[in-house]
Short mmCIF file of N, CA and C in Angstrom, two decimals:
data_model
loop_
_atom_site.label_atom_id
_atom_site.label_comp_id
_atom_site.label_asym_id
_atom_site.label_seq_id
_atom_site.Cartn_x
_atom_site.Cartn_y
_atom_site.Cartn_z
N UNK B 54 121.65 34.87 40.46
CA UNK B 54 122.42 34.79 41.69
C UNK B 54 123.43 35.94 41.79
N UNK B 55 124.12 36.24 40.65
CA UNK B 55 125.08 37.34 40.65
C UNK B 55 124.40 38.66 40.97
N UNK B 56 123.21 38.86 40.42
CA UNK B 56 122.47 40.08 40.66
C UNK B 56 122.13 40.22 42.14
N UNK B 57 121.75 39.13 42.76
CA UNK B 57 121.44 39.14 44.19
C UNK B 57 122.67 39.52 45.00
N UNK B 58 123.82 38.95 44.68
CA UNK B 58 125.05 39.24 45.41
C UNK B 58 125.46 40.70 45.25
N UNK B 59 125.30 41.25 44.04
CA UNK B 59 125.63 42.66 43.82
C UNK B 59 124.73 43.55 44.66
N UNK B 60 123.43 43.27 44.69
CA UNK B 60 122.52 44.13 45.43
C UNK B 60 122.71 43.96 46.94
N UNK B 61 123.14 42.79 47.38
CA UNK B 61 123.37 42.58 48.81
C UNK B 61 124.69 43.19 49.26
N UNK B 62 125.65 43.35 48.35
CA UNK B 62 126.97 43.87 48.70
C UNK B 62 126.94 45.36 49.02
N UNK B 63 126.09 46.14 48.37
CA UNK B 63 126.07 47.58 48.58
C UNK B 63 125.74 47.96 50.02
N UNK B 64 124.68 47.40 50.63
CA UNK B 64 124.40 47.77 52.03
C UNK B 64 125.51 47.30 52.98
N UNK B 65 126.09 46.15 52.69
CA UNK B 65 127.17 45.64 53.54
C UNK B 65 128.38 46.56 53.45
N UNK B 66 128.71 47.03 52.23
CA UNK B 66 129.83 47.94 52.05
C UNK B 66 129.59 49.24 52.81
N UNK B 67 128.38 49.74 52.75
CA UNK B 67 128.04 50.96 53.48
C UNK B 67 128.24 50.78 54.98
N UNK B 68 127.78 49.66 55.50
CA UNK B 68 127.93 49.38 56.93
C UNK B 68 129.40 49.28 57.30
N UNK B 69 130.18 48.61 56.46
CA UNK B 69 131.62 48.46 56.72
C UNK B 69 132.30 49.83 56.72
N UNK B 70 131.97 50.68 55.76
CA UNK B 70 132.57 52.01 55.70
C UNK B 70 132.23 52.83 56.94
N UNK B 71 130.97 52.79 57.34
CA UNK B 71 130.58 53.54 58.53
C UNK B 71 131.22 52.98 59.79
N UNK B 72 131.33 51.68 59.87
CA UNK B 72 131.96 51.07 61.04
C UNK B 72 133.45 51.39 61.08
N UNK B 73 134.10 51.39 59.92
CA UNK B 73 135.54 51.69 59.87
C UNK B 73 135.80 53.10 60.33
N UNK B 74 134.92 54.00 59.94
CA UNK B 74 135.08 55.38 60.36
C UNK B 74 134.68 55.54 61.81
N UNK B 75 133.73 54.76 62.24
CA UNK B 75 133.30 54.80 63.63
C UNK B 75 132.41 55.97 63.97
N UNK B 76 131.99 56.74 62.95
CA UNK B 76 131.21 57.93 63.23
C UNK B 76 131.81 58.71 64.38
N UNK B 77 133.13 58.96 64.27
CA UNK B 77 133.89 59.60 65.33
C UNK B 77 133.32 60.95 65.72
N UNK B 78 132.72 61.66 64.75
CA UNK B 78 132.16 62.98 65.06
C UNK B 78 131.08 62.88 66.10
N UNK B 79 130.25 61.85 66.02
CA UNK B 79 129.18 61.70 67.00
C UNK B 79 129.74 61.25 68.34
N UNK B 80 130.76 60.40 68.34
CA UNK B 80 131.34 59.92 69.59
C UNK B 80 132.08 61.02 70.33
N UNK B 81 132.56 62.01 69.61
CA UNK B 81 133.35 63.06 70.23
C UNK B 81 132.49 64.14 70.86
N UNK B 82 131.22 63.89 70.99
CA UNK B 82 130.38 64.83 71.71
C UNK B 82 129.70 65.85 70.83
N UNK B 83 129.63 65.60 69.52
CA UNK B 83 128.89 66.54 68.70
C UNK B 83 127.42 66.38 69.04
N UNK B 84 126.74 67.49 69.07
CA UNK B 84 125.33 67.42 69.44
C UNK B 84 124.53 67.09 68.20
N UNK B 85 123.78 66.01 68.26
CA UNK B 85 122.92 65.64 67.16
C UNK B 85 121.52 65.43 67.68
N UNK B 86 120.57 65.94 66.95
CA UNK B 86 119.17 65.77 67.29
C UNK B 86 118.61 64.80 66.26
N UNK B 87 118.16 63.65 66.70
CA UNK B 87 117.72 62.62 65.77
C UNK B 87 116.50 63.03 64.97
N UNK B 88 115.82 64.09 65.35
CA UNK B 88 114.64 64.52 64.62
C UNK B 88 115.01 65.47 63.48
N UNK B 89 116.18 66.06 63.51
CA UNK B 89 116.59 66.99 62.47
C UNK B 89 117.27 66.24 61.34
N UNK B 90 117.17 66.77 60.14
CA UNK B 90 117.78 66.12 58.99
C UNK B 90 119.28 66.36 58.99
N UNK B 91 120.06 65.47 58.33
CA UNK B 91 121.50 65.69 58.23
C UNK B 91 121.82 67.02 57.56
N UNK B 92 121.04 67.42 56.58
CA UNK B 92 121.29 68.68 55.91
C UNK B 92 121.16 69.85 56.88
N UNK B 93 120.20 69.77 57.79
CA UNK B 93 120.03 70.84 58.78
C UNK B 93 121.24 70.91 59.69
N UNK B 94 121.74 69.75 60.12
CA UNK B 94 122.94 69.74 60.97
C UNK B 94 124.14 70.31 60.23
N UNK B 95 124.30 69.93 58.97
CA UNK B 95 125.43 70.41 58.18
C UNK B 95 125.35 71.90 57.98
N UNK B 96 124.16 72.43 57.69
CA UNK B 96 124.00 73.86 57.50
C UNK B 96 124.34 74.62 58.79
N UNK B 97 123.85 74.12 59.92
CA UNK B 97 124.14 74.76 61.20
C UNK B 97 125.63 74.71 61.50
N UNK B 98 126.27 73.57 61.25
CA UNK B 98 127.70 73.43 61.53
C UNK B 98 128.51 74.34 60.63
N UNK B 99 128.13 74.48 59.36
CA UNK B 99 128.88 75.34 58.45
C UNK B 99 128.72 76.80 58.84
N UNK B 100 127.54 77.21 59.25
CA UNK B 100 127.35 78.58 59.72
C UNK B 100 128.22 78.83 60.94
N UNK B 101 128.30 77.88 61.84
CA UNK B 101 129.14 78.00 63.02
C UNK B 101 130.60 78.13 62.66
N UNK B 102 131.06 77.43 61.64
CA UNK B 102 132.45 77.50 61.21
C UNK B 102 132.78 78.89 60.69
N UNK B 103 131.86 79.47 59.92
CA UNK B 103 132.11 80.79 59.36
C UNK B 103 132.18 81.85 60.46
N UNK B 104 131.32 81.74 61.46
CA UNK B 104 131.33 82.70 62.57
C UNK B 104 132.59 82.51 63.40
N UNK B 105 132.94 81.27 63.70
CA UNK B 105 134.11 80.98 64.52
C UNK B 105 135.39 81.38 63.81
N UNK B 106 135.44 81.27 62.49
CA UNK B 106 136.64 81.62 61.72
C UNK B 106 137.03 83.07 61.99
N UNK B 107 136.05 83.93 62.15
CA UNK B 107 136.34 85.34 62.41
C UNK B 107 136.95 85.53 63.80
N UNK B 108 136.65 84.64 64.74
CA UNK B 108 137.18 84.79 66.09
C UNK B 108 138.56 84.17 66.27
N UNK B 109 139.04 83.45 65.25
CA UNK B 109 140.38 82.87 65.29
C UNK B 109 141.35 83.88 64.68
N UNK B 110 142.46 84.12 65.40
CA UNK B 110 143.46 85.03 64.87
C UNK B 110 144.85 84.45 65.11
N UNK B 111 145.59 84.30 64.03
CA UNK B 111 146.96 83.80 64.10
C UNK B 111 147.90 84.97 64.38
N UNK B 112 149.05 84.69 64.97
CA UNK B 112 150.02 85.74 65.28
C UNK B 112 150.62 86.37 64.02
N UNK B 113 150.76 85.59 62.96
CA UNK B 113 151.29 86.09 61.69
C UNK B 113 150.12 86.63 60.86
N UNK B 114 150.07 87.95 60.65
CA UNK B 114 148.95 88.58 59.94
C UNK B 114 148.79 88.07 58.51
N UNK B 115 149.89 87.84 57.82
CA UNK B 115 149.82 87.36 56.44
C UNK B 115 149.28 85.94 56.39
N UNK B 116 149.71 85.11 57.33
CA UNK B 116 149.20 83.74 57.41
C UNK B 116 147.73 83.77 57.83
N UNK B 117 147.37 84.69 58.69
CA UNK B 117 145.98 84.84 59.12
C UNK B 117 145.07 85.17 57.93
N UNK B 118 145.56 86.02 57.04
CA UNK B 118 144.78 86.35 55.84
C UNK B 118 144.58 85.10 54.97
N UNK B 119 145.61 84.29 54.84
CA UNK B 119 145.51 83.05 54.06
C UNK B 119 144.56 82.08 54.76
N UNK B 120 144.58 82.08 56.08
CA UNK B 120 143.70 81.18 56.84
C UNK B 120 142.23 81.41 56.49
N UNK B 121 141.83 82.65 56.31
CA UNK B 121 140.43 82.95 55.96
C UNK B 121 140.05 82.27 54.64
N UNK B 122 140.98 82.24 53.69
CA UNK B 122 140.74 81.57 52.41
C UNK B 122 140.78 80.05 52.58
N UNK B 123 141.59 79.57 53.52
CA UNK B 123 141.65 78.14 53.82
C UNK B 123 140.29 77.66 54.33
N UNK B 124 139.66 78.46 55.17
CA UNK B 124 138.31 78.13 55.67
C UNK B 124 137.34 78.06 54.50
N UNK B 125 137.43 79.03 53.60
CA UNK B 125 136.57 79.04 52.41
C UNK B 125 136.80 77.77 51.58
N UNK B 126 138.06 77.40 51.38
CA UNK B 126 138.39 76.18 50.63
C UNK B 126 137.83 74.94 51.31
N UNK B 127 138.02 74.84 52.60
CA UNK B 127 137.53 73.69 53.35
C UNK B 127 136.01 73.56 53.21
N UNK B 128 135.30 74.66 53.36
CA UNK B 128 133.84 74.64 53.23
C UNK B 128 133.41 74.24 51.82
N UNK B 129 134.14 74.71 50.81
CA UNK B 129 133.83 74.34 49.42
C UNK B 129 134.01 72.85 49.21
N UNK B 130 135.06 72.27 49.77
CA UNK B 130 135.29 70.83 49.62
C UNK B 130 134.25 70.03 50.40
N UNK B 131 133.86 70.51 51.55
CA UNK B 131 132.82 69.84 52.34
C UNK B 131 131.52 69.79 51.52
N UNK B 132 131.21 70.89 50.86
CA UNK B 132 129.98 70.98 50.07
C UNK B 132 130.13 70.33 48.70
N UNK B 133 131.36 69.95 48.31
CA UNK B 133 131.58 69.36 46.99
C UNK B 133 131.52 70.36 45.86
N UNK B 134 131.87 71.61 46.14
CA UNK B 134 131.79 72.69 45.16
C UNK B 134 133.17 72.97 44.55
N UNK B 135 133.46 72.32 43.44
CA UNK B 135 134.77 72.44 42.79
C UNK B 135 135.06 73.87 42.34
N UNK B 136 134.05 74.58 41.85
CA UNK B 136 134.26 75.95 41.37
C UNK B 136 134.67 76.87 42.54
N UNK B 137 133.97 76.75 43.66
CA UNK B 137 134.32 77.54 44.86
C UNK B 137 135.71 77.16 45.37
N UNK B 138 136.04 75.87 45.30
CA UNK B 138 137.36 75.42 45.73
C UNK B 138 138.44 76.05 44.87
N UNK B 139 138.18 76.18 43.58
CA UNK B 139 139.15 76.82 42.68
C UNK B 139 139.34 78.29 43.05
N UNK B 140 138.25 78.97 43.36
CA UNK B 140 138.34 80.38 43.76
C UNK B 140 139.15 80.54 45.04
N UNK B 141 138.86 79.69 46.01
CA UNK B 141 139.60 79.75 47.28
C UNK B 141 141.06 79.37 47.07
N UNK B 142 141.31 78.37 46.23
CA UNK B 142 142.68 77.97 45.93
C UNK B 142 143.47 79.10 45.30
N UNK B 143 142.82 79.84 44.40
CA UNK B 143 143.47 80.98 43.76
C UNK B 143 143.84 82.06 44.79
N UNK B 144 142.93 82.33 45.71
CA UNK B 144 143.19 83.32 46.77
C UNK B 144 144.31 82.86 47.68
N UNK B 145 144.36 81.57 48.00
CA UNK B 145 145.44 81.04 48.84
C UNK B 145 146.77 81.15 48.11
N UNK B 146 146.75 80.79 46.83
CA UNK B 146 147.97 80.87 46.02
C UNK B 146 148.52 82.30 46.02
N UNK B 147 147.66 83.26 45.85
CA UNK B 147 148.07 84.67 45.85
C UNK B 147 148.59 85.10 47.22
N UNK B 148 147.84 84.76 48.26
CA UNK B 148 148.23 85.16 49.61
C UNK B 148 149.48 84.47 50.11
N UNK B 149 149.72 83.24 49.68
CA UNK B 149 150.88 82.47 50.16
C UNK B 149 152.20 83.06 49.69
N UNK B 150 152.17 83.86 48.63
CA UNK B 150 153.42 84.48 48.15
C UNK B 150 154.00 85.44 49.20
N UNK B 151 153.14 85.99 50.04
CA UNK B 151 153.59 86.92 51.08
C UNK B 151 153.94 86.24 52.39
N UNK B 152 153.67 84.94 52.50
CA UNK B 152 153.91 84.21 53.75
C UNK B 152 155.29 83.58 53.73
N UNK B 153 156.06 83.84 54.78
CA UNK B 153 157.39 83.24 54.89
C UNK B 153 157.23 81.71 55.00
N UNK B 154 157.87 80.99 54.11
CA UNK B 154 157.76 79.53 54.10
C UNK B 154 156.49 79.03 53.43
N UNK B 155 155.82 79.88 52.66
CA UNK B 155 154.54 79.53 52.06
C UNK B 155 154.63 78.90 50.67
N UNK B 156 155.83 78.53 50.23
CA UNK B 156 156.00 77.99 48.87
C UNK B 156 155.21 76.71 48.65
N UNK B 157 155.24 75.79 49.61
CA UNK B 157 154.52 74.52 49.45
C UNK B 157 153.00 74.74 49.44
N UNK B 158 152.54 75.68 50.23
CA UNK B 158 151.11 76.01 50.24
C UNK B 158 150.72 76.59 48.89
N UNK B 159 151.55 77.47 48.37
CA UNK B 159 151.28 78.08 47.07
C UNK B 159 151.22 77.01 45.98
N UNK B 160 152.14 76.07 45.99
CA UNK B 160 152.18 75.02 44.97
C UNK B 160 150.94 74.12 45.05
N UNK B 161 150.54 73.75 46.27
CA UNK B 161 149.35 72.91 46.44
C UNK B 161 148.09 73.67 46.02
N UNK B 162 148.03 74.95 46.37
CA UNK B 162 146.87 75.77 45.98
C UNK B 162 146.79 75.90 44.46
N UNK B 163 147.94 75.98 43.80
CA UNK B 163 147.96 76.07 42.34
C UNK B 163 147.36 74.81 41.71
N UNK B 164 147.60 73.65 42.32
CA UNK B 164 147.02 72.40 41.83
C UNK B 164 145.50 72.40 41.99
N UNK B 165 145.03 72.97 43.08
CA UNK B 165 143.58 73.07 43.31
C UNK B 165 142.95 74.00 42.28
N UNK B 166 143.62 75.10 42.02
CA UNK B 166 143.11 76.08 41.06
C UNK B 166 143.11 75.53 39.63
N UNK B 167 144.06 74.67 39.33
CA UNK B 167 144.24 74.17 37.96
C UNK B 167 143.25 73.08 37.55
N UNK B 168 142.49 72.54 38.48
CA UNK B 168 141.58 71.44 38.13
C UNK B 168 140.16 71.72 38.60
N UNK B 169 139.22 71.16 37.88
CA UNK B 169 137.82 71.26 38.31
C UNK B 169 137.33 69.90 38.83
N UNK B 170 138.25 68.94 38.95
CA UNK B 170 137.92 67.63 39.49
C UNK B 170 138.02 67.68 41.01
N UNK B 171 136.90 67.47 41.70
CA UNK B 171 136.84 67.61 43.16
C UNK B 171 137.78 66.63 43.87
N UNK B 172 137.96 65.43 43.32
CA UNK B 172 138.84 64.45 43.97
C UNK B 172 140.30 64.87 43.85
N UNK B 173 140.69 65.44 42.71
CA UNK B 173 142.06 65.96 42.56
C UNK B 173 142.27 67.15 43.50
N UNK B 174 141.24 67.97 43.64
CA UNK B 174 141.34 69.11 44.56
C UNK B 174 141.53 68.61 45.99
N UNK B 175 140.81 67.57 46.35
CA UNK B 175 140.92 67.02 47.71
C UNK B 175 142.31 66.44 47.96
N UNK B 176 142.89 65.80 46.95
CA UNK B 176 144.25 65.26 47.10
C UNK B 176 145.26 66.39 47.31
N UNK B 177 145.13 67.47 46.55
CA UNK B 177 146.02 68.62 46.72
C UNK B 177 145.76 69.32 48.05
N UNK B 178 144.53 69.29 48.49
CA UNK B 178 144.15 69.88 49.78
C UNK B 178 144.89 69.20 50.93
N UNK B 179 145.12 67.92 50.81
CA UNK B 179 145.84 67.19 51.84
C UNK B 179 147.26 67.75 52.01
N UNK B 180 147.94 67.93 50.90
CA UNK B 180 149.29 68.50 50.94
C UNK B 180 149.24 69.92 51.50
N UNK B 181 148.30 70.71 51.01
CA UNK B 181 148.15 72.08 51.48
C UNK B 181 147.89 72.10 52.99
N UNK B 182 147.01 71.24 53.45
CA UNK B 182 146.67 71.21 54.88
C UNK B 182 147.87 70.82 55.74
N UNK B 183 148.61 69.81 55.32
CA UNK B 183 149.79 69.39 56.09
C UNK B 183 150.77 70.54 56.25
N UNK B 184 151.02 71.26 55.17
CA UNK B 184 151.95 72.40 55.21
C UNK B 184 151.37 73.56 56.02
N UNK B 185 150.08 73.80 55.86
CA UNK B 185 149.43 74.90 56.56
C UNK B 185 149.44 74.65 58.07
N UNK B 186 149.19 73.41 58.47
CA UNK B 186 149.21 73.06 59.90
C UNK B 186 150.58 73.35 60.49
N UNK B 187 151.64 73.00 59.79
CA UNK B 187 153.00 73.27 60.27
C UNK B 187 153.24 74.76 60.45
N UNK B 188 152.81 75.56 59.48
CA UNK B 188 153.00 77.02 59.58
C UNK B 188 152.18 77.62 60.72
N UNK B 189 150.97 77.14 60.91
CA UNK B 189 150.12 77.65 61.99
C UNK B 189 150.74 77.32 63.35
N UNK B 190 151.25 76.11 63.50
CA UNK B 190 151.89 75.72 64.77
C UNK B 190 153.12 76.59 65.03
N UNK B 191 153.87 76.87 63.98
CA UNK B 191 155.08 77.70 64.11
C UNK B 191 154.72 79.14 64.45
N UNK B 192 153.68 79.68 63.82
CA UNK B 192 153.28 81.07 64.04
C UNK B 192 152.63 81.27 65.40
N UNK B 193 151.75 80.35 65.78
CA UNK B 193 151.02 80.48 67.04
C UNK B 193 149.74 81.27 66.88
N UNK B 194 148.98 81.31 67.97
CA UNK B 194 147.66 81.92 67.97
C UNK B 194 147.63 83.17 68.84
N UNK B 195 146.93 84.19 68.37
CA UNK B 195 146.63 85.36 69.19
C UNK B 195 145.30 85.18 69.90
N UNK B 196 144.35 84.53 69.22
CA UNK B 196 143.01 84.42 69.73
C UNK B 196 142.35 83.15 69.20
N UNK B 197 141.54 82.51 70.03
CA UNK B 197 140.80 81.34 69.60
C UNK B 197 141.64 80.08 69.63
N UNK B 198 141.09 79.02 69.06
CA UNK B 198 141.82 77.76 68.96
C UNK B 198 141.41 77.04 67.69
N UNK B 199 142.33 76.23 67.19
CA UNK B 199 142.09 75.44 66.00
C UNK B 199 142.27 73.97 66.33
N UNK B 200 141.59 73.13 65.59
CA UNK B 200 141.65 71.69 65.81
C UNK B 200 142.28 71.03 64.60
N UNK B 201 143.21 70.13 64.86
CA UNK B 201 143.80 69.33 63.81
C UNK B 201 142.96 68.06 63.74
N UNK B 202 142.22 67.93 62.65
CA UNK B 202 141.33 66.78 62.46
C UNK B 202 141.98 65.77 61.53
N UNK B 203 141.56 64.52 61.65
CA UNK B 203 142.14 63.45 60.85
C UNK B 203 141.06 62.46 60.44
N UNK B 204 141.06 62.09 59.16
CA UNK B 204 140.18 61.06 58.64
C UNK B 204 141.05 59.91 58.16
N UNK B 205 140.96 58.74 58.79
CA UNK B 205 141.82 57.61 58.42
C UNK B 205 141.47 57.02 57.06
N UNK B 206 140.28 57.30 56.54
CA UNK B 206 139.84 56.69 55.28
C UNK B 206 140.12 57.58 54.07
N UNK B 207 140.54 58.82 54.29
CA UNK B 207 140.79 59.74 53.18
C UNK B 207 141.93 59.23 52.30
N UNK B 208 141.89 59.62 51.05
CA UNK B 208 142.96 59.31 50.09
C UNK B 208 143.26 57.82 50.02
N UNK B 209 142.21 57.05 49.81
CA UNK B 209 142.34 55.59 49.70
C UNK B 209 142.98 54.97 50.94
N UNK B 210 142.49 55.35 52.09
CA UNK B 210 142.92 54.83 53.39
C UNK B 210 144.34 55.24 53.80
N UNK B 211 144.91 56.23 53.14
CA UNK B 211 146.21 56.77 53.58
C UNK B 211 145.99 57.74 54.73
N UNK B 212 144.82 58.32 54.76
CA UNK B 212 144.47 59.28 55.80
C UNK B 212 144.77 60.70 55.37
N UNK B 213 144.03 61.63 55.96
CA UNK B 213 144.22 63.03 55.64
C UNK B 213 143.89 63.92 56.83
N UNK B 214 144.72 64.94 57.00
CA UNK B 214 144.54 65.93 58.08
C UNK B 214 143.93 67.20 57.51
N UNK B 215 143.30 67.98 58.38
CA UNK B 215 142.85 69.32 58.03
C UNK B 215 142.68 70.12 59.31
N UNK B 216 142.65 71.44 59.16
CA UNK B 216 142.42 72.34 60.29
C UNK B 216 140.96 72.74 60.33
N UNK B 217 140.45 72.84 61.54
CA UNK B 217 139.07 73.25 61.72
C UNK B 217 138.99 74.19 62.92
N UNK B 218 138.04 75.09 62.88
CA UNK B 218 137.82 75.99 64.01
C UNK B 218 136.62 75.52 64.83
N UNK B 219 136.20 74.29 64.59
CA UNK B 219 135.02 73.74 65.24
C UNK B 219 135.32 72.29 65.64
N UNK B 220 134.95 71.91 66.86
CA UNK B 220 135.19 70.53 67.30
C UNK B 220 134.37 69.50 66.54
N UNK B 221 133.22 69.91 66.04
CA UNK B 221 132.37 68.98 65.28
C UNK B 221 133.06 68.67 63.95
N UNK B 222 133.14 67.40 63.63
CA UNK B 222 133.80 66.96 62.40
C UNK B 222 132.93 67.25 61.18
N UNK B 223 133.54 67.91 60.21
CA UNK B 223 132.95 68.14 58.88
C UNK B 223 134.05 67.76 57.90
N UNK B 224 133.91 66.60 57.30
CA UNK B 224 134.98 66.01 56.51
C UNK B 224 135.07 66.57 55.10
N UNK B 225 136.16 67.31 54.78
CA UNK B 225 136.32 67.85 53.43
C UNK B 225 136.75 66.80 52.41
N UNK B 226 137.18 65.64 52.86
CA UNK B 226 137.63 64.59 51.94
C UNK B 226 136.47 63.76 51.39
N UNK B 227 135.37 63.71 52.11
CA UNK B 227 134.22 62.94 51.66
C UNK B 227 132.94 63.76 51.55
N UNK B 228 132.88 64.90 52.20
CA UNK B 228 131.68 65.73 52.14
C UNK B 228 130.46 64.98 52.62
N UNK B 229 129.38 65.09 51.88
CA UNK B 229 128.11 64.47 52.26
C UNK B 229 128.17 62.95 52.39
N UNK B 230 129.10 62.31 51.68
CA UNK B 230 129.19 60.85 51.72
C UNK B 230 129.45 60.34 53.14
N UNK B 231 130.36 61.00 53.84
CA UNK B 231 130.71 60.60 55.21
C UNK B 231 131.12 61.85 55.99
N UNK B 232 130.15 62.70 56.23
CA UNK B 232 130.40 64.02 56.82
C UNK B 232 131.12 63.96 58.16
N UNK B 233 130.80 63.00 59.00
CA UNK B 233 131.36 63.00 60.35
C UNK B 233 132.52 62.01 60.52
N UNK B 234 133.05 61.50 59.41
CA UNK B 234 134.17 60.56 59.51
C UNK B 234 135.43 61.32 59.90
N UNK B 235 136.02 60.98 61.01
CA UNK B 235 137.24 61.62 61.45
C UNK B 235 137.20 61.89 62.94
N UNK B 236 138.29 62.45 63.41
CA UNK B 236 138.39 62.78 64.83
C UNK B 236 139.39 63.92 65.04
N UNK B 237 139.24 64.63 66.14
CA UNK B 237 140.17 65.67 66.52
C UNK B 237 141.42 65.02 67.07
N UNK B 238 142.56 65.32 66.50
CA UNK B 238 143.83 64.75 66.95
C UNK B 238 144.59 65.68 67.87
N UNK B 239 144.38 66.99 67.70
CA UNK B 239 145.17 67.97 68.45
C UNK B 239 144.43 69.30 68.49
N UNK B 240 144.70 70.08 69.52
CA UNK B 240 144.15 71.44 69.62
C UNK B 240 145.32 72.42 69.63
N UNK B 241 145.24 73.43 68.77
CA UNK B 241 146.26 74.48 68.72
C UNK B 241 145.68 75.71 69.39
N UNK B 242 146.36 76.18 70.45
CA UNK B 242 145.85 77.36 71.18
C UNK B 242 146.84 78.50 71.12
#
């Protein structure tokens, strides 16, 4: 009987998690083709993020340079690549020294660089993202727009924000587990 309950609980838990998230990425108008695999959609969305990142330009050149590494970090976390996240974290840590008010970003990036545990990196990413969003809002945009995304289930249901250059949700807190969990909360222009 216990074995039956354990095996029945897994699908129910999955349904509850998906319902709690609401698949907000699909509701927000992301284009999905039911015949294509999720991996194909993720690959296309990631390619779009890299192209769009080049078209986004912040008014603060030093912060703009750090932003390029932030995109790299976000993509590494989406893909679950701890080694790439460490590389991007190191670049952010270095670049943040030149950014006025970048001390908190530098400290969070140092935590990402110091660990190879993807979940610890994601926790530090939350702090880094919160601080980075504040600096981007303060600096303003020269070109393009950024989206402040939010996943209510990140960090044990505390929630987590991140910046994206694409309206389609790609969740760096869960990656493949729940790629589209989250929603756009704000647009920075």
